[in-house]
Amino acid sequence: MSEPLGSGPRAAELGAPVEVRVAAELAQLPVLRAMAETITLLSEFNLDEISDVTLAVDQICSDLIADAVAGAELVCRFQLTDGVLNVAVSTNTRTADTPDRQGFGWHVLRTLTDSIAVTREALATSGPGYHTTVELSKAKGGE
């Protein structure tokens, strides 16, 4: 017999990652925003934290999509561990300048999240460009 909805451990609370892969296109932003909002809502983040994560994911995805190489895939990975949501967004970008860490958008991202970092590696085998990953974290009930 299956457990009724709302009972039993939640996958997100067990630390099971949730990953979505989409074409690196602006038309996919509503899907990515909805995913971020749903995961934080189901993980019982408060309304401000839900908004912060949703806005941060939207900004990061927008920046990466704007600089993505033609035909690139955008990967968003969400994992909740011990009340901290870790999000990693990655794609192949044309330049090493994305996201702009000197601009206003980056300042907003630092304000919305508890931590944020960018890593990139040159694309040696698939032509010019970089594999760029932006990782953020947001603690439930954090300041």
Short mmCIF file of C-alpha atoms in Angstrom, two decimals:
data_model
loop_
_atom_site.label_atom_id
_atom_site.label_comp_id
_atom_site.label_asym_id
_atom_site.label_seq_id
_atom_site.Cartn_x
_atom_site.Cartn_y
_atom_site.Cartn_z
CA MET A 1 0.00 0.00 0.00
CA SER A 2 1.38 3.44 -0.89
CA GLU A 3 1.80 6.24 1.61
CA PRO A 4 -0.66 9.12 1.40
CA LEU A 5 0.65 12.42 0.06
CA GLY A 6 2.37 14.48 2.72
CA SER A 7 3.67 11.51 4.71
CA GLY A 8 7.06 9.86 4.64
CA PRO A 9 10.41 11.54 4.00
CA ARG A 10 10.66 14.02 1.18
CA ALA A 11 13.29 13.36 -1.47
CA ALA A 12 14.56 16.94 -1.15
CA GLU A 13 15.04 16.55 2.61
CA LEU A 14 17.07 13.40 2.01
CA GLY A 15 19.48 15.36 -0.13
CA ALA A 16 18.44 13.75 -3.41
CA PRO A 17 19.49 16.10 -6.21
CA VAL A 18 16.98 17.36 -8.73
CA GLU A 19 18.41 18.19 -12.14
CA VAL A 20 16.80 19.73 -15.20
CA ARG A 21 18.43 20.01 -18.63
CA VAL A 22 17.02 22.40 -21.21
CA ALA A 23 18.16 24.13 -24.36
CA ALA A 24 20.08 27.29 -23.45
CA GLU A 25 17.29 29.53 -24.74
CA LEU A 26 15.37 32.38 -23.13
CA ALA A 27 12.10 30.54 -23.82
CA GLN A 28 13.14 28.04 -21.10
CA LEU A 29 13.35 30.66 -18.30
CA PRO A 30 9.75 30.13 -17.09
CA VAL A 31 10.48 26.41 -16.63
CA LEU A 32 13.66 27.12 -14.65
CA ARG A 33 11.98 29.77 -12.47
CA ALA A 34 9.09 27.39 -11.77
CA MET A 35 11.52 24.64 -10.82
CA ALA A 36 13.39 26.90 -8.38
CA GLU A 37 10.14 28.16 -6.87
CA THR A 38 8.63 24.68 -6.53
CA ILE A 39 11.70 23.16 -4.90
CA THR A 40 12.02 25.96 -2.34
CA LEU A 41 8.27 25.90 -1.65
CA LEU A 42 8.19 22.12 -1.11
CA SER A 43 11.31 22.41 1.06
CA GLU A 44 9.40 24.85 3.28
CA PHE A 45 11.53 27.92 2.71
CA ASN A 46 9.78 31.14 3.73
CA LEU A 47 8.31 33.48 1.11
CA ASP A 48 11.30 35.84 1.08
CA GLU A 49 13.73 32.94 0.63
CA ILE A 50 11.58 31.50 -2.17
CA SER A 51 11.67 34.85 -3.95
CA ASP A 52 15.42 35.22 -3.41
CA VAL A 53 16.22 31.80 -4.88
CA THR A 54 13.80 32.25 -7.78
CA LEU A 55 15.25 35.66 -8.67
CA ALA A 56 18.83 34.42 -8.33
CA VAL A 57 18.20 31.40 -10.57
CA ASP A 58 16.46 33.65 -13.11
CA GLN A 59 19.38 36.10 -13.18
CA ILE A 60 22.04 33.42 -13.44
CA CYS A 61 20.20 31.52 -16.17
CA SER A 62 19.53 34.74 -18.11
CA ASP A 63 23.21 35.70 -17.99
CA LEU A 64 24.42 32.26 -19.04
CA ILE A 65 21.83 31.91 -21.81
CA ALA A 66 22.78 35.32 -23.23
CA ASP A 67 26.39 34.12 -23.70
CA ALA A 68 25.73 30.45 -24.50
CA VAL A 69 27.27 28.92 -27.59
CA ALA A 70 24.82 27.94 -30.32
CA GLY A 71 22.99 24.72 -29.51
CA ALA A 72 24.21 24.60 -25.89
CA GLU A 73 22.36 22.85 -23.11
CA LEU A 74 21.73 24.54 -19.74
CA VAL A 75 21.83 22.29 -16.69
CA CYS A 76 20.30 23.33 -13.35
CA ARG A 77 20.94 21.11 -10.35
CA PHE A 78 19.22 21.63 -7.00
CA GLN A 79 20.15 19.81 -3.81
CA LEU A 80 18.91 20.43 -0.28
CA THR A 81 21.21 19.21 2.48
CA ASP A 82 20.76 20.07 6.15
CA GLY A 83 18.49 23.02 5.37
CA VAL A 84 20.80 24.53 2.75
CA LEU A 85 19.76 24.61 -0.88
CA ASN A 86 22.70 24.33 -3.27
CA VAL A 87 22.08 25.26 -6.89
CA ALA A 88 24.52 24.77 -9.75
CA VAL A 89 23.76 26.18 -13.20
CA SER A 90 26.08 25.40 -16.08
CA THR A 91 26.40 25.73 -19.83
CA ASN A 92 29.01 26.33 -22.51
CA THR A 93 29.60 30.05 -22.99
CA ARG A 94 31.36 31.98 -25.74
CA THR A 95 33.35 34.28 -23.43
CA ALA A 96 35.08 34.14 -20.06
CA ASP A 97 33.21 37.26 -18.94
CA THR A 98 29.89 35.67 -18.01
CA PRO A 99 28.48 36.50 -15.58
CA ASP A 100 29.82 40.03 -15.13
CA ARG A 101 31.06 39.98 -11.53
CA GLN A 102 31.62 43.75 -11.53
CA GLY A 103 28.07 44.72 -12.47
CA PHE A 104 24.91 45.50 -10.58
CA GLY A 105 23.42 42.08 -11.35
CA TRP A 106 26.25 40.32 -9.53
CA HIS A 107 25.83 42.63 -6.54
CA VAL A 108 22.14 41.68 -6.42
CA LEU A 109 23.02 37.98 -6.64
CA ARG A 110 25.42 38.31 -3.69
CA THR A 111 22.62 39.98 -1.72
CA LEU A 112 20.03 37.31 -2.55
CA THR A 113 22.25 34.31 -1.74
CA ASP A 114 24.41 33.11 1.12
CA SER A 115 27.26 32.23 -1.23
CA ILE A 116 27.91 32.38 -4.93
CA ALA A 117 30.86 31.32 -7.07
CA VAL A 118 31.79 30.90 -10.72
CA THR A 119 34.05 28.26 -12.24
CA ARG A 120 35.00 27.86 -15.86
CA GLU A 121 37.11 25.59 -17.98
CA ALA A 122 38.21 26.09 -21.57
CA LEU A 123 36.44 23.85 -24.08
CA ALA A 124 39.38 21.96 -25.50
CA THR A 125 37.54 19.38 -27.57
CA SER A 126 34.41 21.14 -28.79
CA GLY A 127 35.82 24.40 -30.10
CA PRO A 128 36.34 27.84 -28.61
CA GLY A 129 34.50 28.80 -25.48
CA TYR A 130 34.18 27.84 -21.84
CA HIS A 131 32.19 25.47 -19.70
CA THR A 132 30.84 27.91 -17.12
CA THR A 133 29.19 26.93 -13.84
CA VAL A 134 27.62 29.26 -11.29
CA GLU A 135 26.99 27.76 -7.86
CA LEU A 136 24.90 29.38 -5.14
CA SER A 137 23.62 28.41 -1.76
CA LYS A 138 20.73 29.63 0.35
CA ALA A 139 20.04 28.43 3.89
CA LYS A 140 16.50 27.93 5.09
CA GLY A 141 15.87 30.51 7.80
CA GLY A 142 19.25 32.12 7.05
CA GLU A 143 19.94 35.80 7.16
#
